[in-house]
mmCIF file of C-alpha atoms in Angstrom:
data_model
loop_
_atom_site.group_PDB
_atom_site.id
_atom_site.type_symbol
_atom_site.label_atom_id
_atom_site.label_comp_id
_atom_site.label_asym_id
_atom_site.label_seq_id
_atom_site.Cartn_x
_atom_site.Cartn_y
_atom_site.Cartn_z
ATOM 1 C CA MET A 1 0.135 -0.158 -0.236
ATOM 2 C CA CYS A 2 2.657 2.808 0.526
ATOM 3 C CA ALA A 3 4.691 1.769 -2.610
ATOM 4 C CA ALA A 4 1.691 2.052 -4.310
ATOM 5 C CA ILE A 5 0.797 5.784 -3.075
ATOM 6 C CA ALA A 6 4.915 6.179 -2.681
ATOM 7 C CA VAL A 7 4.507 4.975 -6.751
ATOM 8 C CA LEU A 8 1.356 7.869 -6.931
ATOM 9 C CA ALA A 9 3.931 10.275 -5.302
ATOM 10 C CA THR A 10 6.619 10.898 -7.154
ATOM 11 C CA PRO A 11 6.584 13.590 -10.462
ATOM 12 C CA PRO A 12 6.595 11.477 -13.493
ATOM 13 C CA ALA A 13 9.542 11.820 -14.790
ATOM 14 C CA ARG A 14 10.762 14.702 -17.457
ATOM 15 C CA ALA A 15 11.206 13.544 -21.163
ATOM 16 C CA GLN A 16 14.682 14.441 -22.439
ATOM 17 C CA ALA A 17 16.068 15.017 -24.880
ATOM 18 C CA ASN A 18 16.491 12.506 -28.377
ATOM 19 C CA ASP A 19 18.337 12.836 -31.481
ATOM 20 C CA ALA A 20 15.353 14.085 -33.287
ATOM 21 C CA ASP A 21 15.272 16.652 -30.510
ATOM 22 C CA VAL A 22 18.111 17.978 -30.620
ATOM 23 C CA LEU A 23 18.309 17.549 -34.453
ATOM 24 C CA ALA A 24 14.407 20.252 -34.669
ATOM 25 C CA ALA A 25 16.320 22.555 -31.542
ATOM 26 C CA LYS A 26 19.323 23.122 -33.768
ATOM 27 C CA GLU A 27 17.296 23.211 -37.299
ATOM 28 C CA ALA A 28 15.546 25.849 -35.633
ATOM 29 C CA ALA A 29 18.552 28.080 -34.258
ATOM 30 C CA GLN A 30 19.090 27.817 -37.846
ATOM 31 C CA ARG A 31 16.347 29.143 -38.996
ATOM 32 C CA GLY A 32 16.037 31.652 -36.103
ATOM 33 C CA GLN A 33 13.068 29.913 -35.301
ATOM 34 C CA TRP A 34 13.422 31.461 -31.213
ATOM 35 C CA LYS A 35 10.223 30.124 -29.343
ATOM 36 C CA VAL A 36 10.285 26.951 -31.574
ATOM 37 C CA LEU A 37 13.918 25.796 -29.662
ATOM 38 C CA GLU A 38 12.874 27.878 -26.585
ATOM 39 C CA SER A 39 10.212 24.866 -26.012
ATOM 40 C CA TYR A 40 13.277 22.483 -26.840
ATOM 41 C CA ARG A 41 15.600 23.949 -24.012
ATOM 42 C CA SER A 42 13.839 22.596 -20.804
ATOM 43 C CA ARG A 43 14.016 18.492 -22.504
ATOM 44 C CA PHE A 44 17.547 19.071 -22.041
ATOM 45 C CA ALA A 45 17.744 19.502 -18.803
ATOM 46 C CA GLY A 46 20.436 17.125 -17.520
ATOM 47 C CA HIS A 47 21.730 16.213 -20.904
ATOM 48 C CA ILE A 48 24.821 16.412 -22.364
ATOM 49 C CA LEU A 49 24.430 18.774 -24.766
ATOM 50 C CA GLU A 50 21.992 20.275 -22.244
ATOM 51 C CA ALA A 51 24.207 24.204 -22.794
ATOM 52 C CA TYR A 52 23.470 23.927 -26.040
ATOM 53 C CA PRO A 53 19.734 25.542 -26.283
ATOM 54 C CA ALA A 54 20.849 28.386 -24.596
ATOM 55 C CA TYR A 55 23.786 29.604 -26.654
ATOM 56 C CA TRP A 56 22.091 28.686 -29.625
ATOM 57 C CA LEU A 57 19.702 31.894 -27.740
ATOM 58 C CA LEU A 58 21.471 33.932 -26.642
ATOM 59 C CA ALA A 59 24.265 34.090 -29.368
ATOM 60 C CA GLY A 60 20.809 34.274 -32.012
ATOM 61 C CA SER A 61 20.148 36.938 -29.227
ATOM 62 C CA VAL A 62 23.554 38.585 -28.776
ATOM 63 C CA GLU A 63 22.661 42.499 -29.941
ATOM 64 C CA ARG A 64 20.158 42.442 -28.027
ATOM 65 C CA ALA A 65 20.679 40.164 -24.848
ATOM 66 C CA ASP A 66 21.002 40.801 -21.040
ATOM 67 C CA PRO A 67 24.350 41.818 -20.090
ATOM 68 C CA ARG A 68 23.679 39.561 -16.860
ATOM 69 C CA GLU A 69 22.234 36.575 -18.502
ATOM 70 C CA VAL A 70 24.553 36.409 -20.746
ATOM 71 C CA ARG A 71 27.412 36.335 -17.907
ATOM 72 C CA ALA A 72 25.256 33.702 -16.614
ATOM 73 C CA PHE A 73 25.357 31.755 -18.705
ATOM 74 C CA LEU A 74 30.045 31.814 -19.210
ATOM 75 C CA ASP A 75 29.858 31.581 -15.909
ATOM 76 C CA ARG A 76 28.425 28.029 -15.808
ATOM 77 C CA HIS A 77 30.483 27.033 -19.148
ATOM 78 C CA PRO A 78 33.272 28.268 -18.009
ATOM 79 C CA ALA A 79 36.464 27.171 -19.814
ATOM 80 C CA SER A 80 34.205 25.864 -22.746
ATOM 81 C CA PRO A 81 34.218 25.951 -26.760
ATOM 82 C CA LEU A 82 30.499 27.433 -26.306
ATOM 83 C CA SER A 83 31.175 29.695 -23.722
ATOM 84 C CA GLU A 84 33.771 31.399 -25.417
ATOM 85 C CA SER A 85 31.783 31.384 -28.753
ATOM 86 C CA LEU A 86 29.261 33.288 -26.785
ATOM 87 C CA ARG A 87 31.749 35.727 -25.422
ATOM 88 C CA ARG A 88 33.669 37.112 -29.189
ATOM 89 C CA GLU A 89 30.249 37.176 -30.857
ATOM 90 C CA TRP A 90 29.183 39.445 -27.435
ATOM 91 C CA LEU A 91 32.509 41.180 -28.090
ATOM 92 C CA ARG A 92 31.999 42.163 -31.411
ATOM 93 C CA ALA A 93 28.289 43.358 -30.679
ATOM 94 C CA LEU A 94 29.033 45.312 -27.495
ATOM 95 C CA GLY A 95 32.144 46.544 -30.140
ATOM 96 C CA ALA A 96 29.392 47.369 -32.805
ATOM 97 C CA SER A 97 26.886 48.902 -30.297
ATOM 98 C CA ALA A 98 30.108 51.136 -28.534
ATOM 99 C CA SER A 99 29.018 49.716 -25.085
ATOM 100 C CA TRP A 100 32.270 50.581 -24.495
ATOM 101 C CA GLU A 101 31.338 49.971 -19.613
ATOM 102 C CA VAL A 102 30.904 46.335 -20.605
ATOM 103 C CA PHE A 103 32.517 44.918 -23.332
ATOM 104 C CA ARG A 104 35.659 47.134 -21.461
ATOM 105 C CA ALA A 105 35.297 44.590 -18.479
ATOM 106 C CA GLU A 106 34.186 41.422 -20.666
ATOM 107 C CA TYR A 107 37.528 42.041 -23.109
ATOM 108 C CA PRO A 108 40.611 40.994 -20.507
ATOM 109 C CA ARG A 109 38.667 37.579 -20.256
ATOM 110 C CA VAL A 110 38.650 36.947 -24.207
ATOM 111 C CA VAL A 111 41.397 33.924 -25.528
ATOM 112 C CA GLY A 112 43.337 33.953 -28.167
ATOM 113 C CA ASP A 113 43.112 36.373 -31.054
ATOM 114 C CA ASP A 114 40.408 38.226 -32.936
ATOM 115 C CA VAL A 115 41.518 41.577 -35.103
ATOM 116 C CA GLU A 116 38.098 42.130 -35.393
ATOM 117 C CA ILE A 117 38.007 42.315 -30.869
ATOM 118 C CA THR A 118 41.689 43.899 -30.651
ATOM 119 C CA CYS A 119 40.190 46.709 -33.050
ATOM 120 C CA TYR A 120 37.561 47.470 -30.995
ATOM 121 C CA SER A 121 39.562 47.312 -27.748
ATOM 122 C CA PHE A 122 41.661 49.928 -29.807
ATOM 123 C CA GLN A 123 38.710 51.967 -30.542
ATOM 124 C CA GLU A 124 37.098 52.152 -26.450
ATOM 125 C CA ARG A 125 41.080 52.947 -25.434
ATOM 126 C CA LEU A 126 41.061 55.658 -28.301
ATOM 127 C CA ALA A 127 37.166 57.123 -27.121
ATOM 128 C CA ARG A 128 39.007 57.420 -23.327
ATOM 129 C CA SER A 129 42.393 58.312 -24.889
ATOM 130 C CA ASP A 130 44.189 55.729 -24.182
ATOM 131 C CA PRO A 131 48.147 56.797 -24.669
ATOM 132 C CA GLU A 132 49.679 53.561 -25.589
ATOM 133 C CA VAL A 133 46.837 52.044 -28.085
ATOM 134 C CA MET A 134 48.039 53.970 -30.926
ATOM 135 C CA ALA A 135 51.388 52.507 -30.831
ATOM 136 C CA GLU A 136 49.647 49.329 -30.483
ATOM 137 C CA ALA A 137 46.981 50.168 -33.636
ATOM 138 C CA ARG A 138 50.296 51.561 -35.288
ATOM 139 C CA ALA A 139 52.145 47.899 -35.091
ATOM 140 C CA LEU A 140 48.866 45.841 -36.962
ATOM 141 C CA PHE A 141 48.791 48.377 -39.272
ATOM 142 C CA VAL A 142 51.999 48.358 -40.820
ATOM 143 C CA SER A 143 52.533 44.545 -40.379
ATOM 144 C CA GLY A 144 50.460 44.065 -43.544
ATOM 145 C CA ARG A 145 48.127 42.216 -41.382
ATOM 146 C CA GLU A 146 44.262 41.741 -42.796
ATOM 147 C CA ALA A 147 42.077 43.905 -40.423
ATOM 148 C CA ALA A 148 38.924 43.995 -40.490
ATOM 149 C CA GLY A 149 35.681 46.600 -40.340
ATOM 150 C CA ALA A 150 36.193 47.593 -36.822
ATOM 151 C CA CYS A 151 39.645 48.410 -38.000
ATOM 152 C CA GLU A 152 39.410 50.932 -40.905
ATOM 153 C CA PRO A 153 38.331 54.175 -38.055
ATOM 154 C CA VAL A 154 41.390 52.864 -35.754
ATOM 155 C CA PHE A 155 43.203 53.257 -39.082
ATOM 156 C CA ALA A 156 41.745 56.977 -39.819
ATOM 157 C CA SER A 157 42.423 57.815 -36.527
ATOM 158 C CA LEU A 158 46.329 57.253 -37.290
ATOM 159 C CA ALA A 159 45.889 58.861 -40.307
ATOM 160 C CA ALA A 160 44.659 61.631 -39.333
ATOM 161 C CA ALA A 161 46.837 61.934 -35.867
ATOM 162 C CA GLY A 162 50.469 61.653 -39.074
ATOM 163 C CA ARG A 163 50.994 58.453 -37.532
ATOM 164 C CA ILE A 164 51.091 56.609 -40.094
ATOM 165 C CA THR A 165 52.990 57.551 -43.468
ATOM 166 C CA GLU A 166 51.745 58.387 -46.873
ATOM 167 C CA ALA A 167 54.562 55.662 -47.894
ATOM 168 C CA GLU A 168 53.250 53.789 -44.944
ATOM 169 C CA THR A 169 49.679 53.335 -46.324
ATOM 170 C CA TRP A 170 50.427 52.725 -49.738
ATOM 171 C CA ASP A 171 52.857 49.661 -49.144
ATOM 172 C CA ARG A 172 50.184 47.603 -47.000
ATOM 173 C CA LEU A 173 47.462 48.942 -49.816
ATOM 174 C CA ARG A 174 50.154 47.066 -52.493
ATOM 175 C CA ALA A 175 50.904 44.461 -50.043
ATOM 176 C CA MET A 176 46.868 43.756 -50.411
ATOM 177 C CA LEU A 177 46.310 44.048 -53.820
ATOM 178 C CA ALA A 178 50.038 41.013 -53.854
ATOM 179 C CA GLU A 179 47.754 39.396 -52.251
ATOM 180 C CA GLY A 180 44.278 39.738 -54.326
ATOM 181 C CA ASN A 181 43.243 40.528 -50.561
ATOM 182 C CA VAL A 182 41.115 44.119 -53.334
ATOM 183 C CA LYS A 183 38.331 44.232 -49.706
ATOM 184 C CA GLU A 184 41.114 45.146 -48.294
ATOM 185 C CA ALA A 185 43.567 46.790 -50.330
ATOM 186 C CA ARG A 186 40.118 49.254 -51.203
ATOM 187 C CA ARG A 187 40.475 50.481 -47.075
ATOM 188 C CA ALA A 188 44.209 51.287 -47.544
ATOM 189 C CA ASN A 189 43.485 53.055 -50.162
ATOM 190 C CA ALA A 190 40.481 55.071 -48.730
ATOM 191 C CA LEU A 191 44.046 56.923 -46.620
ATOM 192 C CA LEU A 192 45.036 58.022 -49.253
ATOM 193 C CA ALA A 193 43.923 61.481 -50.772
ATOM 194 C CA SER A 194 41.908 61.755 -53.450
ATOM 195 C CA THR A 195 43.892 63.300 -56.019
ATOM 196 C CA ILE A 196 46.462 60.605 -55.202
ATOM 197 C CA ALA A 197 44.642 57.480 -54.630
ATOM 198 C CA LEU A 198 43.584 54.528 -56.357
ATOM 199 C CA ASN A 199 40.048 54.947 -58.902
ATOM 200 C CA ASP A 200 38.232 51.897 -56.934
ATOM 201 C CA LYS A 201 35.826 51.241 -60.790
ATOM 202 C CA GLN A 202 38.911 51.517 -62.118
ATOM 203 C CA LEU A 203 40.930 48.734 -59.826
ATOM 204 C CA GLU A 204 37.392 47.095 -59.819
ATOM 205 C CA ARG A 205 38.043 46.229 -63.641
ATOM 206 C CA ALA A 206 41.664 45.699 -63.136
ATOM 207 C CA SER A 207 40.456 42.502 -60.758
ATOM 208 C CA LYS A 208 37.554 41.554 -62.957
ATOM 209 C CA ASP A 209 39.040 41.484 -66.089
ATOM 210 C CA PRO A 210 42.333 42.044 -66.476
ATOM 211 C CA LEU A 211 42.990 41.791 -69.625
ATOM 212 C CA SER A 212 40.914 44.028 -71.051
ATOM 213 C CA PHE A 213 41.990 46.408 -68.369
ATOM 214 C CA LEU A 214 45.905 46.328 -69.817
ATOM 215 C CA ALA A 215 44.506 46.424 -73.137
ATOM 216 C CA LYS A 216 42.003 49.137 -73.041
ATOM 217 C CA GLU A 217 44.159 51.646 -70.123
ATOM 218 C CA LYS A 218 45.639 54.918 -71.815
ATOM 219 C CA LEU A 219 49.119 55.761 -70.697
ATOM 220 C CA GLY A 220 49.851 58.926 -71.005
ATOM 221 C CA LYS A 221 53.782 60.282 -71.680
ATOM 222 C CA THR A 222 53.994 60.412 -67.308
ATOM 223 C CA ILE A 223 52.173 57.555 -65.891
ATOM 224 C CA PRO A 224 50.990 58.203 -62.170
ATOM 225 C CA ARG A 225 51.311 55.882 -58.899
ATOM 226 C CA ALA A 226 48.433 54.981 -58.932
ATOM 227 C CA GLN A 227 47.668 53.683 -61.555
ATOM 228 C CA GLN A 228 50.734 51.705 -62.116
ATOM 229 C CA GLU A 229 50.249 50.359 -58.773
ATOM 230 C CA LEU A 230 46.765 49.048 -60.748
ATOM 231 C CA LEU A 231 48.598 48.116 -64.165
ATOM 232 C CA VAL A 232 51.619 45.821 -62.469
ATOM 233 C CA PHE A 233 47.919 44.160 -60.326
ATOM 234 C CA ALA A 234 46.056 43.326 -63.198
ATOM 235 C CA VAL A 235 49.678 41.711 -64.239
ATOM 236 C CA GLU A 236 49.778 39.991 -61.335
ATOM 237 C CA ARG A 237 45.679 38.539 -61.714
ATOM 238 C CA LEU A 238 46.369 37.730 -65.350
ATOM 239 C CA ALA A 239 49.662 35.834 -64.815
ATOM 240 C CA ARG A 240 46.813 33.406 -62.269
ATOM 241 C CA ALA A 241 45.352 32.258 -66.062
ATOM 242 C CA LYS A 242 47.624 34.100 -68.323
ATOM 243 C CA PRO A 243 50.599 33.769 -67.222
ATOM 244 C CA GLU A 244 52.857 34.147 -70.651
ATOM 245 C CA GLU A 245 50.646 37.136 -72.470
ATOM 246 C CA ALA A 246 51.557 38.530 -67.834
ATOM 247 C CA ALA A 247 55.113 38.202 -68.865
ATOM 248 C CA GLU A 248 54.476 40.138 -71.803
ATOM 249 C CA ARG A 249 52.626 42.518 -71.161
ATOM 250 C CA LEU A 250 54.934 43.468 -67.662
ATOM 251 C CA ALA A 251 57.426 43.598 -70.261
ATOM 252 C CA ALA A 252 55.262 46.692 -72.389
ATOM 253 C CA LEU A 253 56.517 48.262 -69.275
ATOM 254 C CA THR A 254 59.593 48.170 -67.500
ATOM 255 C CA THR A 255 60.730 51.634 -69.120
ATOM 256 C CA ARG A 256 57.331 53.210 -67.989
ATOM 257 C CA LEU A 257 57.142 51.834 -64.548
ATOM 258 C CA GLU A 258 58.665 54.036 -61.565
ATOM 259 C CA PRO A 259 61.937 52.943 -60.561
ATOM 260 C CA GLN A 260 60.116 52.665 -57.050
ATOM 261 C CA ALA A 261 57.078 51.124 -57.982
ATOM 262 C CA TRP A 262 58.825 48.539 -60.106
ATOM 263 C CA ARG A 263 60.974 47.254 -56.975
ATOM 264 C CA ALA A 264 58.484 47.228 -55.134
ATOM 265 C CA ALA A 265 56.160 45.281 -57.078
ATOM 266 C CA GLN A 266 58.983 42.791 -57.691
ATOM 267 C CA ASN A 267 59.105 42.505 -53.192
ATOM 268 C CA HIS A 268 55.182 40.894 -53.062
ATOM 269 C CA HIS A 269 54.646 39.085 -56.711
ATOM 270 C CA ALA A 270 57.468 36.760 -56.320
ATOM 271 C CA ARG A 271 56.999 35.290 -59.821
ATOM 272 C CA ALA A 272 58.012 38.863 -61.414
ATOM 273 C CA LEU A 273 61.264 37.763 -61.754
ATOM 274 C CA GLU A 274 60.092 34.421 -63.758
ATOM 275 C CA TRP A 275 57.872 36.721 -66.065
ATOM 276 C CA TYR A 276 60.968 38.804 -67.293
ATOM 277 C CA SER A 277 63.110 35.298 -67.462
ATOM 278 C CA GLN A 278 59.849 34.227 -69.425
ATOM 279 C CA VAL A 279 60.594 36.802 -72.517
ATOM 280 C CA GLY A 280 64.387 37.556 -71.872
ATOM 281 C CA THR A 281 64.304 40.859 -70.117
ATOM 282 C CA THR A 282 65.787 42.449 -66.951
ATOM 283 C CA ALA A 283 65.535 44.950 -64.602
#
């Protein structure tokens, strides 16, 4: 009798997530169906993947998430890959919204190197006039490392303060072109005076159809530096598909490129000398 009463008094076991629930919850997260995802959350209590629904919910709304909820998750799952991923997404959202007080408190906890988050930290430090931030930001700029959109206002601040030179900006722009990173090259180009910067439409043409660009580009008696950079870039792009034709095009430009531009092209375009050897020309 007592045993029967005990059985009746015991609440029914809560259904735990099965494989189908896991897949359904993941699909809801991918589709942004937050109410559906929330309905699955209770089924994951005690499950090995218990943290995932909460992570998906927070990550999906990180721009408007309550800092207390985000921190509670991070505290519950310390040193977890999910926590580190959420922290990075949160810091990006905080940086994008210039929520510097919360950003400053959380930034020291981030693990590893992330250039976008680093540049948001530079923005935060610039906002409070940190005397050391300019030197650190400059080091990133001259390193030639690929940056991020968050770095644009930082680099603009460097340029406005005279902490990067025109020559250094050209060096970065050229390095990005040599790597085929047109997006990053545009960011560097935006720091140059409009009177000397690359023409954006010409850059697009040189990138997408280098052969047509080289065939149609009109060369004056004196070739401006920006045009020289575009010519070398177009030759490099052409060489990926038609190396022999690229060698001929480059050979035709030897007497037109300024020594400085040509030396820089050799440094950044490793195949330049190889192309010259193909047509028996040296510079």
